[in-house]
Amino acid sequence: RDQPDGSLWQLLSTPSFVRSIAVCVLLSTLATTLADWQLKAIAKQQLQSADALAAFFGALAAFQSGVSLLIQLLLTNRLLRGPGVGVSRALLPFAVLLGALLVLSHGALAIGVLTAAAIGKVGEGGVRFAIDKAVTELTWLPMAKDVRDRSKSFVDTVVDRVGSGVTGIMWLGLVAAGLVRPGRIHLVSVVIA
């Protein structure tokens, strides 16, 4: 357990439970944001009209919400009561990895890269919204109240925004490296994995 004394910087700069949570949030933000931008780039390359893009993303959001709801209703409670928070914490990285591998192997699986990216996004989003959000909130409970109060909002906002900013820099690097072109965009999944 983290001690209540000390600054927020000390909690993040020394090995601590808070730092572990912050690292998990940062890595999660990096991977899921990169996967999201990859999906958007693939969709933009393959769906030429604004109407087709709007229809695709509308259908994707509806399907992802439905999958998330089903996971929430059928699995979340069982996972948290059975295997617990530790096992449940590993499901989002596993879902992101599976999505990345699906996009990388889309040719061998004889499915389109857009279909592979969409399936990966539905799986990742379903797990993130139905299981990972609950697990993240439960992760804060064992901490002393003053440590939790000082660090949770910082991790939830600043660390998440830093992750988004770092992802933007990574995306610019991937663009400069030529990986965001048609026929190569699936290789972004190597970075995601």
PDB file of C-alpha atoms in Angstrom:
ATOM      1  CA  ARG A   1       0.000   0.000   0.000  1.00  0.00           C
ATOM      2  CA  ASP A   2       1.090   3.512  -0.744  1.00  0.00           C
ATOM      3  CA  GLN A   3       1.633   5.775   2.215  1.00  0.00           C
ATOM      4  CA  PRO A   4      -0.441   8.948   2.537  1.00  0.00           C
ATOM      5  CA  ASP A   5       2.563  11.226   3.039  1.00  0.00           C
ATOM      6  CA  GLY A   6       4.656  12.502   0.130  1.00  0.00           C
ATOM      7  CA  SER A   7       3.888  14.342  -3.057  1.00  0.00           C
ATOM      8  CA  LEU A   8       2.085  13.026  -6.097  1.00  0.00           C
ATOM      9  CA  TRP A   9       5.392  13.170  -7.963  1.00  0.00           C
ATOM     10  CA  GLN A  10       6.963  10.865  -5.341  1.00  0.00           C
ATOM     11  CA  LEU A  11       4.099   8.413  -5.792  1.00  0.00           C
ATOM     12  CA  LEU A  12       4.636   8.363  -9.560  1.00  0.00           C
ATOM     13  CA  SER A  13       8.433   8.419  -9.549  1.00  0.00           C
ATOM     14  CA  THR A  14       9.047   5.617  -7.056  1.00  0.00           C
ATOM     15  CA  PRO A  15       7.791   2.053  -7.395  1.00  0.00           C
ATOM     16  CA  SER A  16       4.241   2.179  -6.122  1.00  0.00           C
ATOM     17  CA  PHE A  17       0.745   0.971  -6.747  1.00  0.00           C
ATOM     18  CA  VAL A  18      -0.151   4.407  -8.138  1.00  0.00           C
ATOM     19  CA  ARG A  19       2.722   4.239 -10.601  1.00  0.00           C
ATOM     20  CA  SER A  20       1.625   0.778 -11.700  1.00  0.00           C
ATOM     21  CA  ILE A  21      -1.879   2.061 -12.387  1.00  0.00           C
ATOM     22  CA  ALA A  22      -0.481   5.089 -14.235  1.00  0.00           C
ATOM     23  CA  VAL A  23       1.675   2.857 -16.455  1.00  0.00           C
ATOM     24  CA  CYS A  24      -1.331   0.631 -17.220  1.00  0.00           C
ATOM     25  CA  VAL A  25      -3.457   3.658 -18.151  1.00  0.00           C
ATOM     26  CA  LEU A  26      -0.656   5.109 -20.303  1.00  0.00           C
ATOM     27  CA  LEU A  27      -0.027   1.865 -22.213  1.00  0.00           C
ATOM     28  CA  SER A  28      -3.745   1.256 -22.638  1.00  0.00           C
ATOM     29  CA  THR A  29      -4.220   4.751 -24.045  1.00  0.00           C
ATOM     30  CA  LEU A  30      -1.286   4.337 -26.436  1.00  0.00           C
ATOM     31  CA  ALA A  31      -2.468   1.009 -27.837  1.00  0.00           C
ATOM     32  CA  THR A  32      -6.194   1.736 -28.061  1.00  0.00           C
ATOM     33  CA  THR A  33      -5.728   5.216 -29.556  1.00  0.00           C
ATOM     34  CA  LEU A  34      -3.264   3.909 -32.127  1.00  0.00           C
ATOM     35  CA  ALA A  35      -5.675   1.100 -33.055  1.00  0.00           C
ATOM     36  CA  ASP A  36      -8.489   3.644 -33.352  1.00  0.00           C
ATOM     37  CA  TRP A  37      -6.462   5.903 -35.660  1.00  0.00           C
ATOM     38  CA  GLN A  38      -5.391   2.899 -37.716  1.00  0.00           C
ATOM     39  CA  LEU A  39      -9.032   1.884 -38.193  1.00  0.00           C
ATOM     40  CA  LYS A  40      -9.965   5.440 -39.217  1.00  0.00           C
ATOM     41  CA  ALA A  41      -7.097   5.608 -41.724  1.00  0.00           C
ATOM     42  CA  ILE A  42      -8.070   2.254 -43.238  1.00  0.00           C
ATOM     43  CA  ALA A  43     -11.719   3.303 -43.474  1.00  0.00           C
ATOM     44  CA  LYS A  44     -10.757   6.606 -45.102  1.00  0.00           C
ATOM     45  CA  GLN A  45      -8.618   4.759 -47.663  1.00  0.00           C
ATOM     46  CA  GLN A  46     -11.335   2.232 -48.533  1.00  0.00           C
ATOM     47  CA  LEU A  47     -14.582   4.168 -48.138  1.00  0.00           C
ATOM     48  CA  GLN A  48     -14.399   7.159 -50.431  1.00  0.00           C
ATOM     49  CA  SER A  49     -17.621   9.039 -49.667  1.00  0.00           C
ATOM     50  CA  ALA A  50     -18.590  10.855 -46.503  1.00  0.00           C
ATOM     51  CA  ASP A  51     -21.887   8.966 -46.497  1.00  0.00           C
ATOM     52  CA  ALA A  52     -20.121   5.584 -46.608  1.00  0.00           C
ATOM     53  CA  LEU A  53     -17.795   6.623 -43.770  1.00  0.00           C
ATOM     54  CA  ALA A  54     -20.713   7.872 -41.669  1.00  0.00           C
ATOM     55  CA  ALA A  55     -22.664   4.654 -42.258  1.00  0.00           C
ATOM     56  CA  PHE A  56     -19.639   2.499 -41.441  1.00  0.00           C
ATOM     57  CA  PHE A  57     -18.763   4.288 -38.206  1.00  0.00           C
ATOM     58  CA  GLY A  58     -22.411   4.478 -37.152  1.00  0.00           C
ATOM     59  CA  ALA A  59     -22.847   0.736 -37.635  1.00  0.00           C
ATOM     60  CA  LEU A  60     -19.518   0.053 -35.921  1.00  0.00           C
ATOM     61  CA  ALA A  61     -20.454   2.167 -32.882  1.00  0.00           C
ATOM     62  CA  ALA A  62     -23.828   0.462 -32.595  1.00  0.00           C
ATOM     63  CA  PHE A  63     -22.307  -3.006 -32.866  1.00  0.00           C
ATOM     64  CA  GLN A  64     -19.526  -2.173 -30.413  1.00  0.00           C
ATOM     65  CA  SER A  65     -22.056  -0.844 -27.902  1.00  0.00           C
ATOM     66  CA  GLY A  66     -24.155  -3.978 -28.264  1.00  0.00           C
ATOM     67  CA  VAL A  67     -21.158  -6.251 -27.747  1.00  0.00           C
ATOM     68  CA  SER A  68     -20.080  -4.193 -24.738  1.00  0.00           C
ATOM     69  CA  LEU A  69     -23.568  -4.447 -23.241  1.00  0.00           C
ATOM     70  CA  LEU A  70     -23.638  -8.223 -23.728  1.00  0.00           C
ATOM     71  CA  ILE A  71     -20.211  -8.612 -22.124  1.00  0.00           C
ATOM     72  CA  GLN A  72     -21.309  -6.391 -19.238  1.00  0.00           C
ATOM     73  CA  LEU A  73     -24.484  -8.390 -18.663  1.00  0.00           C
ATOM     74  CA  LEU A  74     -23.080 -11.882 -19.179  1.00  0.00           C
ATOM     75  CA  LEU A  75     -19.396 -11.824 -18.205  1.00  0.00           C
ATOM     76  CA  THR A  76     -18.197  -8.870 -16.151  1.00  0.00           C
ATOM     77  CA  ASN A  77     -19.719  -9.893 -12.835  1.00  0.00           C
ATOM     78  CA  ARG A  78     -18.653 -13.517 -13.287  1.00  0.00           C
ATOM     79  CA  LEU A  79     -15.090 -12.544 -14.172  1.00  0.00           C
ATOM     80  CA  LEU A  80     -14.713 -10.168 -11.239  1.00  0.00           C
ATOM     81  CA  ARG A  81     -16.178 -12.651  -8.746  1.00  0.00           C
ATOM     82  CA  GLY A  82     -14.426 -15.684 -10.234  1.00  0.00           C
ATOM     83  CA  PRO A  83     -10.925 -15.165 -11.576  1.00  0.00           C
ATOM     84  CA  GLY A  84     -10.869 -11.642 -10.125  1.00  0.00           C
ATOM     85  CA  VAL A  85      -9.368  -8.288 -10.890  1.00  0.00           C
ATOM     86  CA  GLY A  86      -5.895  -9.593 -11.790  1.00  0.00           C
ATOM     87  CA  VAL A  87      -7.105 -11.883 -14.567  1.00  0.00           C
ATOM     88  CA  SER A  88      -9.689  -9.360 -15.715  1.00  0.00           C
ATOM     89  CA  ARG A  89      -6.982  -6.664 -15.925  1.00  0.00           C
ATOM     90  CA  ALA A  90      -5.181  -8.773 -18.561  1.00  0.00           C
ATOM     91  CA  LEU A  91      -8.203  -8.998 -20.873  1.00  0.00           C
ATOM     92  CA  LEU A  92      -7.814  -5.568 -22.505  1.00  0.00           C
ATOM     93  CA  PRO A  93      -4.153  -6.085 -23.485  1.00  0.00           C
ATOM     94  CA  PHE A  94      -5.119  -9.542 -24.744  1.00  0.00           C
ATOM     95  CA  ALA A  95      -8.017  -8.117 -26.817  1.00  0.00           C
ATOM     96  CA  VAL A  96      -5.768  -5.400 -28.266  1.00  0.00           C
ATOM     97  CA  LEU A  97      -3.105  -7.982 -29.123  1.00  0.00           C
ATOM     98  CA  LEU A  98      -5.661 -10.259 -30.792  1.00  0.00           C
ATOM     99  CA  GLY A  99      -7.000  -7.325 -32.810  1.00  0.00           C
ATOM    100  CA  ALA A 100      -3.496  -6.354 -33.921  1.00  0.00           C
ATOM    101  CA  LEU A 101      -2.706  -9.950 -34.913  1.00  0.00           C
ATOM    102  CA  LEU A 102      -5.988 -10.173 -36.809  1.00  0.00           C
ATOM    103  CA  VAL A 103      -5.130  -7.050 -38.820  1.00  0.00           C
ATOM    104  CA  LEU A 104      -1.593  -8.305 -39.478  1.00  0.00           C
ATOM    105  CA  SER A 105      -2.840 -11.685 -40.708  1.00  0.00           C
ATOM    106  CA  HIS A 106      -5.898 -10.449 -42.624  1.00  0.00           C
ATOM    107  CA  GLY A 107      -4.463 -11.668 -45.942  1.00  0.00           C
ATOM    108  CA  ALA A 108      -3.813 -15.184 -44.679  1.00  0.00           C
ATOM    109  CA  LEU A 109      -7.305 -15.260 -43.179  1.00  0.00           C
ATOM    110  CA  ALA A 110      -8.835 -14.094 -46.490  1.00  0.00           C
ATOM    111  CA  ILE A 111     -10.650 -11.143 -44.944  1.00  0.00           C
ATOM    112  CA  GLY A 112     -10.318  -7.488 -45.828  1.00  0.00           C
ATOM    113  CA  VAL A 113      -8.094  -5.268 -43.722  1.00  0.00           C
ATOM    114  CA  LEU A 114     -11.067  -3.018 -42.901  1.00  0.00           C
ATOM    115  CA  THR A 115     -13.075  -6.006 -41.695  1.00  0.00           C
ATOM    116  CA  ALA A 116     -10.137  -7.220 -39.598  1.00  0.00           C
ATOM    117  CA  ALA A 117      -9.606  -3.773 -38.054  1.00  0.00           C
ATOM    118  CA  ALA A 118     -13.340  -3.414 -37.342  1.00  0.00           C
ATOM    119  CA  ILE A 119     -13.524  -6.831 -35.649  1.00  0.00           C
ATOM    120  CA  GLY A 120     -10.460  -5.934 -33.572  1.00  0.00           C
ATOM    121  CA  LYS A 121     -11.993  -2.595 -32.593  1.00  0.00           C
ATOM    122  CA  VAL A 122     -15.291  -4.203 -31.559  1.00  0.00           C
ATOM    123  CA  GLY A 123     -13.434  -6.745 -29.405  1.00  0.00           C
ATOM    124  CA  GLU A 124     -11.175  -4.131 -27.832  1.00  0.00           C
ATOM    125  CA  GLY A 125     -14.020  -1.683 -27.260  1.00  0.00           C
ATOM    126  CA  GLY A 126     -16.287  -4.347 -25.834  1.00  0.00           C
ATOM    127  CA  VAL A 127     -13.669  -5.435 -23.312  1.00  0.00           C
ATOM    128  CA  ARG A 128     -12.540  -1.870 -22.540  1.00  0.00           C
ATOM    129  CA  PHE A 129     -16.000  -0.503 -21.785  1.00  0.00           C
ATOM    130  CA  ALA A 130     -17.509  -3.605 -20.141  1.00  0.00           C
ATOM    131  CA  ILE A 131     -14.608  -5.050 -18.154  1.00  0.00           C
ATOM    132  CA  ASP A 132     -11.565  -2.784 -18.082  1.00  0.00           C
ATOM    133  CA  LYS A 133     -13.426   0.308 -16.843  1.00  0.00           C
ATOM    134  CA  ALA A 134     -14.819  -1.680 -13.897  1.00  0.00           C
ATOM    135  CA  VAL A 135     -11.430  -3.260 -13.173  1.00  0.00           C
ATOM    136  CA  THR A 136      -9.688   0.120 -13.241  1.00  0.00           C
ATOM    137  CA  GLU A 137     -12.154   1.579 -10.747  1.00  0.00           C
ATOM    138  CA  LEU A 138     -11.807  -1.451  -8.459  1.00  0.00           C
ATOM    139  CA  THR A 139      -8.024  -1.164  -8.627  1.00  0.00           C
ATOM    140  CA  TRP A 140      -8.154   2.136  -6.729  1.00  0.00           C
ATOM    141  CA  LEU A 141     -10.133   0.731  -3.767  1.00  0.00           C
ATOM    142  CA  PRO A 142      -7.293  -0.791  -1.681  1.00  0.00           C
ATOM    143  CA  MET A 143      -5.497   2.559  -1.435  1.00  0.00           C
ATOM    144  CA  ALA A 144      -5.664   4.964   1.448  1.00  0.00           C
ATOM    145  CA  LYS A 145      -8.370   7.553   0.763  1.00  0.00           C
ATOM    146  CA  ASP A 146      -6.025  10.565   0.712  1.00  0.00           C
ATOM    147  CA  VAL A 147      -3.623   8.823  -1.722  1.00  0.00           C
ATOM    148  CA  ARG A 148      -6.541   7.827  -3.920  1.00  0.00           C
ATOM    149  CA  ASP A 149      -8.017  11.334  -3.811  1.00  0.00           C
ATOM    150  CA  ARG A 150      -4.702  12.959  -4.780  1.00  0.00           C
ATOM    151  CA  SER A 151      -3.697  10.541  -7.503  1.00  0.00           C
ATOM    152  CA  LYS A 152      -6.827   9.173  -9.199  1.00  0.00           C
ATOM    153  CA  SER A 153      -7.897  12.376 -10.937  1.00  0.00           C
ATOM    154  CA  PHE A 154      -4.303  13.015 -12.043  1.00  0.00           C
ATOM    155  CA  VAL A 155      -3.958   9.539 -13.545  1.00  0.00           C
ATOM    156  CA  ASP A 156      -7.440   9.625 -15.100  1.00  0.00           C
ATOM    157  CA  THR A 157      -6.843  12.975 -16.789  1.00  0.00           C
ATOM    158  CA  VAL A 158      -3.180  13.942 -17.121  1.00  0.00           C
ATOM    159  CA  VAL A 159      -1.732  10.489 -17.743  1.00  0.00           C
ATOM    160  CA  ASP A 160      -4.501   9.693 -20.239  1.00  0.00           C
ATOM    161  CA  ARG A 161      -3.923  13.007 -22.096  1.00  0.00           C
ATOM    162  CA  VAL A 162      -0.146  12.454 -22.107  1.00  0.00           C
ATOM    163  CA  GLY A 163      -0.824   9.037 -23.641  1.00  0.00           C
ATOM    164  CA  SER A 164      -2.928  10.641 -26.362  1.00  0.00           C
ATOM    165  CA  GLY A 165      -0.203  13.200 -27.045  1.00  0.00           C
ATOM    166  CA  VAL A 166       2.513  10.561 -27.245  1.00  0.00           C
ATOM    167  CA  THR A 167       0.279   8.561 -29.594  1.00  0.00           C
ATOM    168  CA  GLY A 168       0.005  11.621 -31.836  1.00  0.00           C
ATOM    169  CA  ILE A 169       3.792  11.867 -32.003  1.00  0.00           C
ATOM    170  CA  MET A 170       4.008   8.136 -32.729  1.00  0.00           C
ATOM    171  CA  TRP A 171       1.412   8.528 -35.516  1.00  0.00           C
ATOM    172  CA  LEU A 172       3.458  11.336 -37.092  1.00  0.00           C
ATOM    173  CA  GLY A 173       6.481   9.042 -36.998  1.00  0.00           C
ATOM    174  CA  LEU A 174       4.501   6.256 -38.643  1.00  0.00           C
ATOM    175  CA  VAL A 175       3.328   8.672 -41.352  1.00  0.00           C
ATOM    176  CA  ALA A 176       6.933   9.823 -41.929  1.00  0.00           C
ATOM    177  CA  ALA A 177       8.027   6.170 -42.144  1.00  0.00           C
ATOM    178  CA  GLY A 178       5.407   5.549 -44.833  1.00  0.00           C
ATOM    179  CA  LEU A 179       3.405   3.017 -42.807  1.00  0.00           C
ATOM    180  CA  VAL A 180       0.096   4.841 -43.119  1.00  0.00           C
ATOM    181  CA  ARG A 181      -0.144   4.281 -46.885  1.00  0.00           C
ATOM    182  CA  PRO A 182      -2.535   1.829 -48.557  1.00  0.00           C
ATOM    183  CA  GLY A 183      -1.050  -1.635 -48.556  1.00  0.00           C
ATOM    184  CA  ARG A 184       1.155  -0.859 -45.537  1.00  0.00           C
ATOM    185  CA  ILE A 185      -1.310   0.464 -42.957  1.00  0.00           C
ATOM    186  CA  HIS A 186      -1.761  -3.019 -41.496  1.00  0.00           C
ATOM    187  CA  LEU A 187       1.888  -2.873 -40.367  1.00  0.00           C
ATOM    188  CA  VAL A 188       0.921  -0.276 -37.736  1.00  0.00           C
ATOM    189  CA  SER A 189      -0.412  -3.313 -35.869  1.00  0.00           C
ATOM    190  CA  VAL A 190       3.189  -4.323 -35.132  1.00  0.00           C
ATOM    191  CA  VAL A 191       3.534  -1.143 -33.041  1.00  0.00           C
ATOM    192  CA  ILE A 192       0.110  -1.724 -31.455  1.00  0.00           C
ATOM    193  CA  ALA A 193       1.060  -5.291 -30.493  1.00  0.00           C
TER     194      ALA A 193
END
